[in-house]
Amino acid sequence: MKTLKMKNDENGRKALVQPESFSFFRAPSVELEPCMECMPGFIYRYLQSDYAKLRTMALREEVKKGGGSLMWNLDSEFDRVTFAGVFRRKVEAELLRPSRFVCFHFRNIRFPDVEKVTLLSFYARQTVLLFTDIYGRGLNWVTRNDTDMAHTDFFRMVARDMFREHGLDADDNGKLMSDAVYLPFDDEAFINPKYLEAEFDSPKEDRWSSLTDTFFKYDI
């Protein structure tokens, strides 16, 4: 498993802002083992790039026509991440290290752009990442659990509050730390600015160059 290591003061880069990382699963993700670790800044650059644009637009067109995901093998087309932590394998019992990040997936929102504004208006400081899902009809909202609560308890508490206060119904799979989120193209994705202060090494394998060249503008 390759790791995207963050630069630190000892090698002339900025100090770590948020050292927590999580697992990245490269498509086609037939295997349950992740290929590397990454952090919010990497995901933001991924979403903003054109890397997943064609497949995202194609899937959304099918959804508009009434086809949807049943016509797609999503695991073969889209990369995924387990925001909640680093895993040896994508199984709940194989957690190596929690990240304290929690992702809430709100499906089938009538007006996703309006709800983006709602979330950022009320929860800008608590937001780590906010982006539209692969179908174009839902939102993925990533926040951080800075309490003493377990992941599942924190998820249920926040999900309950979101539904009561804003009518946003979170997918219950988010209570699992091993829940993996598909990564689409979203050039309007939002990231909390403090998570952009971190810098990364890129993987040292040729097969990753097409992915990482888009995101990393400095020499390793």
mmCIF file with all atom_site columns, C-alpha atoms in Angstrom:
data_model
loop_
_atom_site.group_PDB
_atom_site.id
_atom_site.type_symbol
_atom_site.label_atom_id
_atom_site.label_alt_id
_atom_site.label_comp_id
_atom_site.label_asym_id
_atom_site.label_entity_id
_atom_site.label_seq_id
_atom_site.pdbx_PDB_ins_code
_atom_site.Cartn_x
_atom_site.Cartn_y
_atom_site.Cartn_z
_atom_site.occupancy
_atom_site.B_iso_or_equiv
_atom_site.pdbx_formal_charge
_atom_site.auth_seq_id
_atom_site.auth_comp_id
_atom_site.auth_asym_id
_atom_site.auth_atom_id
_atom_site.pdbx_PDB_model_num
ATOM 1   C CA . MET A 1 1   ? 0.000   0.000  0.000   1.00 0.00 ? 1   MET A CA 1
ATOM 2   C CA . LYS A 1 2   ? 1.522   3.302  -1.103  1.00 0.00 ? 2   LYS A CA 1
ATOM 3   C CA . THR A 1 3   ? 1.202   6.317  1.164   1.00 0.00 ? 3   THR A CA 1
ATOM 4   C CA . LEU A 1 4   ? 0.859   9.970  0.309   1.00 0.00 ? 4   LEU A CA 1
ATOM 5   C CA . LYS A 1 5   ? 3.099   11.425 2.992   1.00 0.00 ? 5   LYS A CA 1
ATOM 6   C CA . MET A 1 6   ? 2.687   15.027 3.989   1.00 0.00 ? 6   MET A CA 1
ATOM 7   C CA . LYS A 1 7   ? 5.685   17.312 4.009   1.00 0.00 ? 7   LYS A CA 1
ATOM 8   C CA . ASN A 1 8   ? 6.847   18.770 7.311   1.00 0.00 ? 8   ASN A CA 1
ATOM 9   C CA . ASP A 1 9   ? 9.105   21.509 8.611   1.00 0.00 ? 9   ASP A CA 1
ATOM 10  C CA . GLU A 1 10  ? 12.174  19.289 8.646   1.00 0.00 ? 10  GLU A CA 1
ATOM 11  C CA . ASN A 1 11  ? 12.286  19.084 4.868   1.00 0.00 ? 11  ASN A CA 1
ATOM 12  C CA . GLY A 1 12  ? 11.422  22.683 4.196   1.00 0.00 ? 12  GLY A CA 1
ATOM 13  C CA . ARG A 1 13  ? 7.687   22.355 3.754   1.00 0.00 ? 13  ARG A CA 1
ATOM 14  C CA . LYS A 1 14  ? 4.845   23.623 5.911   1.00 0.00 ? 14  LYS A CA 1
ATOM 15  C CA . ALA A 1 15  ? 4.008   21.930 9.194   1.00 0.00 ? 15  ALA A CA 1
ATOM 16  C CA . LEU A 1 16  ? 1.175   19.430 9.211   1.00 0.00 ? 16  LEU A CA 1
ATOM 17  C CA . VAL A 1 17  ? -2.226  21.010 9.621   1.00 0.00 ? 17  VAL A CA 1
ATOM 18  C CA . GLN A 1 18  ? -4.285  17.830 9.855   1.00 0.00 ? 18  GLN A CA 1
ATOM 19  C CA . PRO A 1 19  ? -2.150  14.676 9.873   1.00 0.00 ? 19  PRO A CA 1
ATOM 20  C CA . GLU A 1 20  ? -5.122  12.297 9.705   1.00 0.00 ? 20  GLU A CA 1
ATOM 21  C CA . SER A 1 21  ? -5.360  10.270 6.504   1.00 0.00 ? 21  SER A CA 1
ATOM 22  C CA . PHE A 1 22  ? -7.739  7.711  5.022   1.00 0.00 ? 22  PHE A CA 1
ATOM 23  C CA . SER A 1 23  ? -7.672  4.894  2.468   1.00 0.00 ? 23  SER A CA 1
ATOM 24  C CA . PHE A 1 24  ? -7.974  5.334  -1.296  1.00 0.00 ? 24  PHE A CA 1
ATOM 25  C CA . PHE A 1 25  ? -9.294  2.477  -3.454  1.00 0.00 ? 25  PHE A CA 1
ATOM 26  C CA . ARG A 1 26  ? -8.329  2.610  -7.118  1.00 0.00 ? 26  ARG A CA 1
ATOM 27  C CA . ALA A 1 27  ? -10.856 1.511  -9.747  1.00 0.00 ? 27  ALA A CA 1
ATOM 28  C CA . PRO A 1 28  ? -11.441 -1.131 -10.820 1.00 0.00 ? 28  PRO A CA 1
ATOM 29  C CA . SER A 1 29  ? -11.590 -1.944 -7.115  1.00 0.00 ? 29  SER A CA 1
ATOM 30  C CA . VAL A 1 30  ? -12.110 -5.681 -7.410  1.00 0.00 ? 30  VAL A CA 1
ATOM 31  C CA . GLU A 1 31  ? -9.811  -6.219 -4.448  1.00 0.00 ? 31  GLU A CA 1
ATOM 32  C CA . LEU A 1 32  ? -10.729 -5.001 -0.988  1.00 0.00 ? 32  LEU A CA 1
ATOM 33  C CA . GLU A 1 33  ? -7.221  -3.690 -0.331  1.00 0.00 ? 33  GLU A CA 1
ATOM 34  C CA . PRO A 1 34  ? -6.543  0.058  -0.707  1.00 0.00 ? 34  PRO A CA 1
ATOM 35  C CA . CYS A 1 35  ? -3.660  1.245  -2.850  1.00 0.00 ? 35  CYS A CA 1
ATOM 36  C CA . MET A 1 36  ? -2.619  4.279  -0.785  1.00 0.00 ? 36  MET A CA 1
ATOM 37  C CA . GLU A 1 37  ? -3.549  6.810  1.869   1.00 0.00 ? 37  GLU A CA 1
ATOM 38  C CA . CYS A 1 38  ? -4.608  10.379 1.172   1.00 0.00 ? 38  CYS A CA 1
ATOM 39  C CA . MET A 1 39  ? -6.020  13.475 2.856   1.00 0.00 ? 39  MET A CA 1
ATOM 40  C CA . PRO A 1 40  ? -8.764  16.057 2.190   1.00 0.00 ? 40  PRO A CA 1
ATOM 41  C CA . GLY A 1 41  ? -6.559  18.322 0.068   1.00 0.00 ? 41  GLY A CA 1
ATOM 42  C CA . PHE A 1 42  ? -5.835  15.473 -2.345  1.00 0.00 ? 42  PHE A CA 1
ATOM 43  C CA . ILE A 1 43  ? -9.529  14.645 -2.678  1.00 0.00 ? 43  ILE A CA 1
ATOM 44  C CA . TYR A 1 44  ? -10.372 18.283 -3.368  1.00 0.00 ? 44  TYR A CA 1
ATOM 45  C CA . ARG A 1 45  ? -7.811  18.421 -6.173  1.00 0.00 ? 45  ARG A CA 1
ATOM 46  C CA . TYR A 1 46  ? -9.144  15.125 -7.502  1.00 0.00 ? 46  TYR A CA 1
ATOM 47  C CA . LEU A 1 47  ? -12.727 16.421 -7.582  1.00 0.00 ? 47  LEU A CA 1
ATOM 48  C CA . GLN A 1 48  ? -11.701 19.666 -9.270  1.00 0.00 ? 48  GLN A CA 1
ATOM 49  C CA . SER A 1 49  ? -9.630  17.950 -11.948 1.00 0.00 ? 49  SER A CA 1
ATOM 50  C CA . ASP A 1 50  ? -10.964 16.395 -15.158 1.00 0.00 ? 50  ASP A CA 1
ATOM 51  C CA . TYR A 1 51  ? -9.812  12.924 -14.089 1.00 0.00 ? 51  TYR A CA 1
ATOM 52  C CA . ALA A 1 52  ? -13.327 11.530 -13.444 1.00 0.00 ? 52  ALA A CA 1
ATOM 53  C CA . LYS A 1 53  ? -15.219 14.049 -15.587 1.00 0.00 ? 53  LYS A CA 1
ATOM 54  C CA . LEU A 1 54  ? -16.169 11.891 -18.584 1.00 0.00 ? 54  LEU A CA 1
ATOM 55  C CA . ARG A 1 55  ? -17.430 8.940  -16.559 1.00 0.00 ? 55  ARG A CA 1
ATOM 56  C CA . THR A 1 56  ? -19.270 11.252 -14.150 1.00 0.00 ? 56  THR A CA 1
ATOM 57  C CA . MET A 1 57  ? -21.044 13.107 -16.962 1.00 0.00 ? 57  MET A CA 1
ATOM 58  C CA . ALA A 1 58  ? -21.905 9.828  -18.706 1.00 0.00 ? 58  ALA A CA 1
ATOM 59  C CA . LEU A 1 59  ? -23.458 8.350  -15.563 1.00 0.00 ? 59  LEU A CA 1
ATOM 60  C CA . ARG A 1 60  ? -25.451 11.504 -14.856 1.00 0.00 ? 60  ARG A CA 1
ATOM 61  C CA . GLU A 1 61  ? -26.818 11.486 -18.396 1.00 0.00 ? 61  GLU A CA 1
ATOM 62  C CA . GLU A 1 62  ? -28.016 7.921  -17.866 1.00 0.00 ? 62  GLU A CA 1
ATOM 63  C CA . VAL A 1 63  ? -29.645 8.960  -14.605 1.00 0.00 ? 63  VAL A CA 1
ATOM 64  C CA . LYS A 1 64  ? -31.484 11.782 -16.376 1.00 0.00 ? 64  LYS A CA 1
ATOM 65  C CA . LYS A 1 65  ? -32.742 9.305  -18.968 1.00 0.00 ? 65  LYS A CA 1
ATOM 66  C CA . GLY A 1 66  ? -34.012 7.011  -16.250 1.00 0.00 ? 66  GLY A CA 1
ATOM 67  C CA . GLY A 1 67  ? -31.245 4.411  -16.585 1.00 0.00 ? 67  GLY A CA 1
ATOM 68  C CA . GLY A 1 68  ? -29.168 5.002  -13.501 1.00 0.00 ? 68  GLY A CA 1
ATOM 69  C CA . SER A 1 69  ? -26.520 2.970  -11.787 1.00 0.00 ? 69  SER A CA 1
ATOM 70  C CA . LEU A 1 70  ? -28.014 -0.450 -12.598 1.00 0.00 ? 70  LEU A CA 1
ATOM 71  C CA . MET A 1 71  ? -26.420 -0.146 -16.039 1.00 0.00 ? 71  MET A CA 1
ATOM 72  C CA . TRP A 1 72  ? -22.995 0.521  -14.509 1.00 0.00 ? 72  TRP A CA 1
ATOM 73  C CA . ASN A 1 73  ? -20.459 -1.474 -12.559 1.00 0.00 ? 73  ASN A CA 1
ATOM 74  C CA . LEU A 1 74  ? -19.586 1.455  -10.330 1.00 0.00 ? 74  LEU A CA 1
ATOM 75  C CA . ASP A 1 75  ? -16.684 -0.286 -8.600  1.00 0.00 ? 75  ASP A CA 1
ATOM 76  C CA . SER A 1 76  ? -15.039 -0.715 -11.987 1.00 0.00 ? 76  SER A CA 1
ATOM 77  C CA . GLU A 1 77  ? -15.490 2.911  -13.008 1.00 0.00 ? 77  GLU A CA 1
ATOM 78  C CA . PHE A 1 78  ? -15.088 5.084  -9.930  1.00 0.00 ? 78  PHE A CA 1
ATOM 79  C CA . ASP A 1 79  ? -12.340 5.377  -7.326  1.00 0.00 ? 79  ASP A CA 1
ATOM 80  C CA . ARG A 1 80  ? -13.455 5.303  -3.694  1.00 0.00 ? 80  ARG A CA 1
ATOM 81  C CA . VAL A 1 81  ? -12.281 6.456  -0.277  1.00 0.00 ? 81  VAL A CA 1
ATOM 82  C CA . THR A 1 82  ? -13.079 5.458  3.295   1.00 0.00 ? 82  THR A CA 1
ATOM 83  C CA . PHE A 1 83  ? -13.103 8.886  4.899   1.00 0.00 ? 83  PHE A CA 1
ATOM 84  C CA . ALA A 1 84  ? -13.346 7.418  8.412   1.00 0.00 ? 84  ALA A CA 1
ATOM 85  C CA . GLY A 1 85  ? -9.875  5.924  8.425   1.00 0.00 ? 85  GLY A CA 1
ATOM 86  C CA . VAL A 1 86  ? -7.078  3.767  7.080   1.00 0.00 ? 86  VAL A CA 1
ATOM 87  C CA . PHE A 1 87  ? -7.918  0.102  6.460   1.00 0.00 ? 87  PHE A CA 1
ATOM 88  C CA . ARG A 1 88  ? -5.895  -2.986 5.709   1.00 0.00 ? 88  ARG A CA 1
ATOM 89  C CA . ARG A 1 89  ? -8.912  -4.213 3.766   1.00 0.00 ? 89  ARG A CA 1
ATOM 90  C CA . LYS A 1 90  ? -12.311 -2.606 3.261   1.00 0.00 ? 90  LYS A CA 1
ATOM 91  C CA . VAL A 1 91  ? -13.845 -4.517 6.121   1.00 0.00 ? 91  VAL A CA 1
ATOM 92  C CA . GLU A 1 92  ? -14.967 -3.002 9.411   1.00 0.00 ? 92  GLU A CA 1
ATOM 93  C CA . ALA A 1 93  ? -12.714 -5.288 11.467  1.00 0.00 ? 93  ALA A CA 1
ATOM 94  C CA . GLU A 1 94  ? -9.627  -4.359 9.387   1.00 0.00 ? 94  GLU A CA 1
ATOM 95  C CA . LEU A 1 95  ? -9.392  -0.738 10.536  1.00 0.00 ? 95  LEU A CA 1
ATOM 96  C CA . LEU A 1 96  ? -5.774  0.269  11.133  1.00 0.00 ? 96  LEU A CA 1
ATOM 97  C CA . ARG A 1 97  ? -6.204  3.878  12.184  1.00 0.00 ? 97  ARG A CA 1
ATOM 98  C CA . PRO A 1 98  ? -9.241  6.181  12.489  1.00 0.00 ? 98  PRO A CA 1
ATOM 99  C CA . SER A 1 99  ? -9.109  9.607  10.865  1.00 0.00 ? 99  SER A CA 1
ATOM 100 C CA . ARG A 1 100 ? -11.979 11.161 12.860  1.00 0.00 ? 100 ARG A CA 1
ATOM 101 C CA . PHE A 1 101 ? -13.571 12.262 9.577   1.00 0.00 ? 101 PHE A CA 1
ATOM 102 C CA . VAL A 1 102 ? -17.225 11.359 9.074   1.00 0.00 ? 102 VAL A CA 1
ATOM 103 C CA . CYS A 1 103 ? -19.017 11.457 5.722   1.00 0.00 ? 103 CYS A CA 1
ATOM 104 C CA . PHE A 1 104 ? -22.762 12.032 5.423   1.00 0.00 ? 104 PHE A CA 1
ATOM 105 C CA . HIS A 1 105 ? -24.334 11.112 2.089   1.00 0.00 ? 105 HIS A CA 1
ATOM 106 C CA . PHE A 1 106 ? -27.629 12.875 1.421   1.00 0.00 ? 106 PHE A CA 1
ATOM 107 C CA . ARG A 1 107 ? -29.318 11.117 -1.506  1.00 0.00 ? 107 ARG A CA 1
ATOM 108 C CA . ASN A 1 108 ? -31.901 12.318 -4.037  1.00 0.00 ? 108 ASN A CA 1
ATOM 109 C CA . ILE A 1 109 ? -31.970 15.953 -3.001  1.00 0.00 ? 109 ILE A CA 1
ATOM 110 C CA . ARG A 1 110 ? -34.333 17.948 -5.182  1.00 0.00 ? 110 ARG A CA 1
ATOM 111 C CA . PHE A 1 111 ? -32.093 21.022 -5.335  1.00 0.00 ? 111 PHE A CA 1
ATOM 112 C CA . PRO A 1 112 ? -28.493 20.047 -4.420  1.00 0.00 ? 112 PRO A CA 1
ATOM 113 C CA . ASP A 1 113 ? -27.118 23.538 -5.097  1.00 0.00 ? 113 ASP A CA 1
ATOM 114 C CA . VAL A 1 114 ? -29.595 25.058 -2.664  1.00 0.00 ? 114 VAL A CA 1
ATOM 115 C CA . GLU A 1 115 ? -28.731 22.535 0.027   1.00 0.00 ? 115 GLU A CA 1
ATOM 116 C CA . LYS A 1 116 ? -25.021 23.235 -0.492  1.00 0.00 ? 116 LYS A CA 1
ATOM 117 C CA . VAL A 1 117 ? -25.710 26.829 0.459   1.00 0.00 ? 117 VAL A CA 1
ATOM 118 C CA . THR A 1 118 ? -27.739 25.671 3.463   1.00 0.00 ? 118 THR A CA 1
ATOM 119 C CA . LEU A 1 119 ? -24.939 23.442 4.761   1.00 0.00 ? 119 LEU A CA 1
ATOM 120 C CA . LEU A 1 120 ? -22.257 26.068 4.295   1.00 0.00 ? 120 LEU A CA 1
ATOM 121 C CA . SER A 1 121 ? -24.430 28.774 5.831   1.00 0.00 ? 121 SER A CA 1
ATOM 122 C CA . PHE A 1 122 ? -24.942 26.803 9.039   1.00 0.00 ? 122 PHE A CA 1
ATOM 123 C CA . TYR A 1 123 ? -21.868 24.561 9.158   1.00 0.00 ? 123 TYR A CA 1
ATOM 124 C CA . ALA A 1 124 ? -19.015 26.299 7.301   1.00 0.00 ? 124 ALA A CA 1
ATOM 125 C CA . ARG A 1 125 ? -16.533 25.868 10.170  1.00 0.00 ? 125 ARG A CA 1
ATOM 126 C CA . GLN A 1 126 ? -17.480 22.236 10.684  1.00 0.00 ? 126 GLN A CA 1
ATOM 127 C CA . THR A 1 127 ? -17.256 21.368 6.982   1.00 0.00 ? 127 THR A CA 1
ATOM 128 C CA . VAL A 1 128 ? -14.145 19.564 5.767   1.00 0.00 ? 128 VAL A CA 1
ATOM 129 C CA . LEU A 1 129 ? -15.383 18.743 2.256   1.00 0.00 ? 129 LEU A CA 1
ATOM 130 C CA . LEU A 1 130 ? -18.693 19.208 0.458   1.00 0.00 ? 130 LEU A CA 1
ATOM 131 C CA . PHE A 1 131 ? -19.331 17.855 -3.030  1.00 0.00 ? 131 PHE A CA 1
ATOM 132 C CA . THR A 1 132 ? -22.063 16.516 -5.303  1.00 0.00 ? 132 THR A CA 1
ATOM 133 C CA . ASP A 1 133 ? -22.298 12.729 -5.547  1.00 0.00 ? 133 ASP A CA 1
ATOM 134 C CA . ILE A 1 134 ? -21.641 10.687 -8.686  1.00 0.00 ? 134 ILE A CA 1
ATOM 135 C CA . TYR A 1 135 ? -25.336 10.735 -9.676  1.00 0.00 ? 135 TYR A CA 1
ATOM 136 C CA . GLY A 1 136 ? -25.680 14.518 -9.488  1.00 0.00 ? 136 GLY A CA 1
ATOM 137 C CA . ARG A 1 137 ? -28.685 14.223 -7.197  1.00 0.00 ? 137 ARG A CA 1
ATOM 138 C CA . GLY A 1 138 ? -27.100 14.017 -3.776  1.00 0.00 ? 138 GLY A CA 1
ATOM 139 C CA . LEU A 1 139 ? -24.407 15.562 -1.607  1.00 0.00 ? 139 LEU A CA 1
ATOM 140 C CA . ASN A 1 140 ? -21.461 14.178 0.310   1.00 0.00 ? 140 ASN A CA 1
ATOM 141 C CA . TRP A 1 141 ? -20.713 16.249 3.383   1.00 0.00 ? 141 TRP A CA 1
ATOM 142 C CA . VAL A 1 142 ? -17.533 15.451 5.297   1.00 0.00 ? 142 VAL A CA 1
ATOM 143 C CA . THR A 1 143 ? -17.076 16.796 8.801   1.00 0.00 ? 143 THR A CA 1
ATOM 144 C CA . ARG A 1 144 ? -14.809 15.954 11.714  1.00 0.00 ? 144 ARG A CA 1
ATOM 145 C CA . ASN A 1 145 ? -15.662 14.196 14.946  1.00 0.00 ? 145 ASN A CA 1
ATOM 146 C CA . ASP A 1 146 ? -13.842 16.239 17.583  1.00 0.00 ? 146 ASP A CA 1
ATOM 147 C CA . THR A 1 147 ? -15.890 14.750 20.417  1.00 0.00 ? 147 THR A CA 1
ATOM 148 C CA . ASP A 1 148 ? -15.282 11.745 22.623  1.00 0.00 ? 148 ASP A CA 1
ATOM 149 C CA . MET A 1 149 ? -18.129 9.921  20.913  1.00 0.00 ? 149 MET A CA 1
ATOM 150 C CA . ALA A 1 150 ? -17.599 6.773  18.864  1.00 0.00 ? 150 ALA A CA 1
ATOM 151 C CA . HIS A 1 151 ? -17.988 7.108  15.098  1.00 0.00 ? 151 HIS A CA 1
ATOM 152 C CA . THR A 1 152 ? -21.411 5.438  14.995  1.00 0.00 ? 152 THR A CA 1
ATOM 153 C CA . ASP A 1 153 ? -22.829 7.464  17.892  1.00 0.00 ? 153 ASP A CA 1
ATOM 154 C CA . PHE A 1 154 ? -21.544 10.722 16.404  1.00 0.00 ? 154 PHE A CA 1
ATOM 155 C CA . PHE A 1 155 ? -23.005 9.838  13.012  1.00 0.00 ? 155 PHE A CA 1
ATOM 156 C CA . ARG A 1 156 ? -26.417 9.052  14.431  1.00 0.00 ? 156 ARG A CA 1
ATOM 157 C CA . MET A 1 157 ? -26.507 12.220 16.537  1.00 0.00 ? 157 MET A CA 1
ATOM 158 C CA . VAL A 1 158 ? -25.572 14.519 13.643  1.00 0.00 ? 158 VAL A CA 1
ATOM 159 C CA . ALA A 1 159 ? -27.815 12.679 11.164  1.00 0.00 ? 159 ALA A CA 1
ATOM 160 C CA . ARG A 1 160 ? -30.752 13.090 13.531  1.00 0.00 ? 160 ARG A CA 1
ATOM 161 C CA . ASP A 1 161 ? -30.066 16.813 13.913  1.00 0.00 ? 161 ASP A CA 1
ATOM 162 C CA . MET A 1 162 ? -29.672 17.296 10.157  1.00 0.00 ? 162 MET A CA 1
ATOM 163 C CA . PHE A 1 163 ? -33.011 15.649 9.478   1.00 0.00 ? 163 PHE A CA 1
ATOM 164 C CA . ARG A 1 164 ? -34.822 17.525 12.231  1.00 0.00 ? 164 ARG A CA 1
ATOM 165 C CA . GLU A 1 165 ? -33.391 20.953 11.404  1.00 0.00 ? 165 GLU A CA 1
ATOM 166 C CA . HIS A 1 166 ? -32.969 20.825 7.617   1.00 0.00 ? 166 HIS A CA 1
ATOM 167 C CA . GLY A 1 167 ? -34.894 17.802 6.367   1.00 0.00 ? 167 GLY A CA 1
ATOM 168 C CA . LEU A 1 168 ? -31.682 16.169 5.127   1.00 0.00 ? 168 LEU A CA 1
ATOM 169 C CA . ASP A 1 169 ? -31.841 12.385 5.389   1.00 0.00 ? 169 ASP A CA 1
ATOM 170 C CA . ALA A 1 170 ? -28.373 10.803 5.590   1.00 0.00 ? 170 ALA A CA 1
ATOM 171 C CA . ASP A 1 171 ? -27.681 7.352  4.153   1.00 0.00 ? 171 ASP A CA 1
ATOM 172 C CA . ASP A 1 172 ? -27.449 5.009  7.136   1.00 0.00 ? 172 ASP A CA 1
ATOM 173 C CA . ASN A 1 173 ? -24.365 3.281  5.670   1.00 0.00 ? 173 ASN A CA 1
ATOM 174 C CA . GLY A 1 174 ? -22.337 6.229  6.913   1.00 0.00 ? 174 GLY A CA 1
ATOM 175 C CA . LYS A 1 175 ? -22.487 4.796  10.423  1.00 0.00 ? 175 LYS A CA 1
ATOM 176 C CA . LEU A 1 176 ? -19.960 2.175  9.260   1.00 0.00 ? 176 LEU A CA 1
ATOM 177 C CA . MET A 1 177 ? -16.346 3.304  9.337   1.00 0.00 ? 177 MET A CA 1
ATOM 178 C CA . SER A 1 178 ? -15.642 1.081  6.320   1.00 0.00 ? 178 SER A CA 1
ATOM 179 C CA . ASP A 1 179 ? -18.273 2.836  4.211   1.00 0.00 ? 179 ASP A CA 1
ATOM 180 C CA . ALA A 1 180 ? -16.586 3.848  0.933   1.00 0.00 ? 180 ALA A CA 1
ATOM 181 C CA . VAL A 1 181 ? -17.591 6.937  -1.045  1.00 0.00 ? 181 VAL A CA 1
ATOM 182 C CA . TYR A 1 182 ? -17.345 7.094  -4.847  1.00 0.00 ? 182 TYR A CA 1
ATOM 183 C CA . LEU A 1 183 ? -15.336 10.054 -6.156  1.00 0.00 ? 183 LEU A CA 1
ATOM 184 C CA . PRO A 1 184 ? -16.918 12.030 -9.027  1.00 0.00 ? 184 PRO A CA 1
ATOM 185 C CA . PHE A 1 185 ? -15.962 15.154 -10.927 1.00 0.00 ? 185 PHE A CA 1
ATOM 186 C CA . ASP A 1 186 ? -17.155 18.311 -9.171  1.00 0.00 ? 186 ASP A CA 1
ATOM 187 C CA . ASP A 1 187 ? -15.477 21.580 -10.107 1.00 0.00 ? 187 ASP A CA 1
ATOM 188 C CA . GLU A 1 188 ? -17.687 23.352 -7.568  1.00 0.00 ? 188 GLU A CA 1
ATOM 189 C CA . ALA A 1 189 ? -16.600 21.212 -4.625  1.00 0.00 ? 189 ALA A CA 1
ATOM 190 C CA . PHE A 1 190 ? -15.916 23.054 -1.366  1.00 0.00 ? 190 PHE A CA 1
ATOM 191 C CA . ILE A 1 191 ? -13.062 22.468 1.056   1.00 0.00 ? 191 ILE A CA 1
ATOM 192 C CA . ASN A 1 192 ? -12.358 24.117 4.366   1.00 0.00 ? 192 ASN A CA 1
ATOM 193 C CA . PRO A 1 193 ? -9.363  26.375 3.511   1.00 0.00 ? 193 PRO A CA 1
ATOM 194 C CA . LYS A 1 194 ? -7.223  25.101 6.371   1.00 0.00 ? 194 LYS A CA 1
ATOM 195 C CA . TYR A 1 195 ? -7.060  21.674 4.732   1.00 0.00 ? 195 TYR A CA 1
ATOM 196 C CA . LEU A 1 196 ? -5.398  23.153 1.665   1.00 0.00 ? 196 LEU A CA 1
ATOM 197 C CA . GLU A 1 197 ? -2.362  24.198 3.702   1.00 0.00 ? 197 GLU A CA 1
ATOM 198 C CA . ALA A 1 198 ? -1.072  20.635 3.774   1.00 0.00 ? 198 ALA A CA 1
ATOM 199 C CA . GLU A 1 199 ? 1.204   19.387 1.011   1.00 0.00 ? 199 GLU A CA 1
ATOM 200 C CA . PHE A 1 200 ? 1.806   15.862 -0.221  1.00 0.00 ? 200 PHE A CA 1
ATOM 201 C CA . ASP A 1 201 ? 4.269   13.525 -1.835  1.00 0.00 ? 201 ASP A CA 1
ATOM 202 C CA . SER A 1 202 ? 2.872   11.747 -4.876  1.00 0.00 ? 202 SER A CA 1
ATOM 203 C CA . PRO A 1 203 ? 3.105   7.963  -5.264  1.00 0.00 ? 203 PRO A CA 1
ATOM 204 C CA . LYS A 1 204 ? 6.307   6.795  -6.918  1.00 0.00 ? 204 LYS A CA 1
ATOM 205 C CA . GLU A 1 205 ? 4.685   4.347  -9.349  1.00 0.00 ? 205 GLU A CA 1
ATOM 206 C CA . ASP A 1 206 ? 4.327   5.039  -13.088 1.00 0.00 ? 206 ASP A CA 1
ATOM 207 C CA . ARG A 1 207 ? 0.747   3.791  -13.150 1.00 0.00 ? 207 ARG A CA 1
ATOM 208 C CA . TRP A 1 208 ? -0.216  6.698  -10.916 1.00 0.00 ? 208 TRP A CA 1
ATOM 209 C CA . SER A 1 209 ? 1.348   9.450  -13.020 1.00 0.00 ? 209 SER A CA 1
ATOM 210 C CA . SER A 1 210 ? -1.826  10.146 -15.008 1.00 0.00 ? 210 SER A CA 1
ATOM 211 C CA . LEU A 1 211 ? -3.726  10.625 -11.765 1.00 0.00 ? 211 LEU A CA 1
ATOM 212 C CA . THR A 1 212 ? -1.254  12.577 -9.691  1.00 0.00 ? 212 THR A CA 1
ATOM 213 C CA . ASP A 1 213 ? 0.245   14.848 -12.339 1.00 0.00 ? 213 ASP A CA 1
ATOM 214 C CA . THR A 1 214 ? -2.991  16.791 -12.340 1.00 0.00 ? 214 THR A CA 1
ATOM 215 C CA . PHE A 1 215 ? -2.753  17.583 -8.643  1.00 0.00 ? 215 PHE A CA 1
ATOM 216 C CA . PHE A 1 216 ? 0.904   18.147 -7.827  1.00 0.00 ? 216 PHE A CA 1
ATOM 217 C CA . LYS A 1 217 ? 2.661   21.189 -9.222  1.00 0.00 ? 217 LYS A CA 1
ATOM 218 C CA . TYR A 1 218 ? 5.921   20.948 -7.325  1.00 0.00 ? 218 TYR A CA 1
ATOM 219 C CA . ASP A 1 219 ? 8.813   18.569 -7.715  1.00 0.00 ? 219 ASP A CA 1
ATOM 220 C CA . ILE A 1 220 ? 9.199   15.661 -5.315  1.00 0.00 ? 220 ILE A CA 1
#
